[in-house]
Amino acid sequence: MYLNLFLGSAFFAAVLSTAIVVVLGLQLWHGVVLCWLIASAMMLGRVAWLAAEGRLEFGRP
């Protein structure tokens, strides 16, 4: 009986820790994607601003 209880609790702990790791991984991934989207929007906004001012020159570093 104690062995079944131990194996059950170990299995439950393994499932719970796996679920926590998966959820934290998804949260981290969403954070990375969100930061990337914000950075891309800021970069495109800057490019659009320079193009509107006529200071954007292609072909020059």
C-alpha positions in Angstrom: 0.0 0.0 0.0 2.8 2.4 0.9 4.6 1.6 -2.3 1.5 2.5 -4.4 1.1 5.7 -2.4 4.7 6.6 -3.0 4.6 5.8 -6.7 1.3 7.7 -7.1 2.7 10.8 -5.3 5.9 10.6 -7.4 3.9 10.3 -10.6 1.7 13.3 -9.5 4.8 15.3 -8.6 6.4 14.5 -12.0 3.2 15.5 -13.9 2.9 18.7 -11.8 6.5 19.7 -12.3 6.2 19.0 -16.1 3.1 21.2 -16.3 4.8 24.0 -14.4 7.8 23.9 -16.7 5.6 23.8 -19.8 3.5 26.8 -18.6 6.6 28.8 -17.6 8.2 28.0 -21.0 5.1 29.2 -22.8 5.0 32.4 -20.8 8.7 33.0 -21.5 8.2 32.3 -25.2 5.2 34.7 -25.3 7.4 37.3 -23.6 10.2 36.8 -26.2 7.7 37.1 -29.1 6.1 40.2 -27.5 9.5 41.9 -27.1 10.4 41.0 -30.7 7.1 42.4 -32.0 7.6 45.6 -30.0 11.2 46.0 -31.3 10.1 45.4 -34.9 7.3 47.9 -34.6 9.7 50.5 -33.2 12.2 49.9 -35.9 9.5 50.2 -38.6 8.2 53.3 -37.0 11.7 54.8 -37.1 12.1 53.9 -40.7 8.7 55.4 -41.6 9.6 58.6 -39.7 12.9 59.0 -41.5 11.2 58.3 -44.9 8.6 60.9 -44.1 11.3 63.4 -43.3 13.2 62.5 -46.5 16.3 61.6 -44.6 16.2 57.9 -45.5 18.8 57.1 -48.1 19.0 53.6 -49.4 22.3 52.2 -50.6 24.4 54.1 -48.1 25.5 52.7 -44.7 
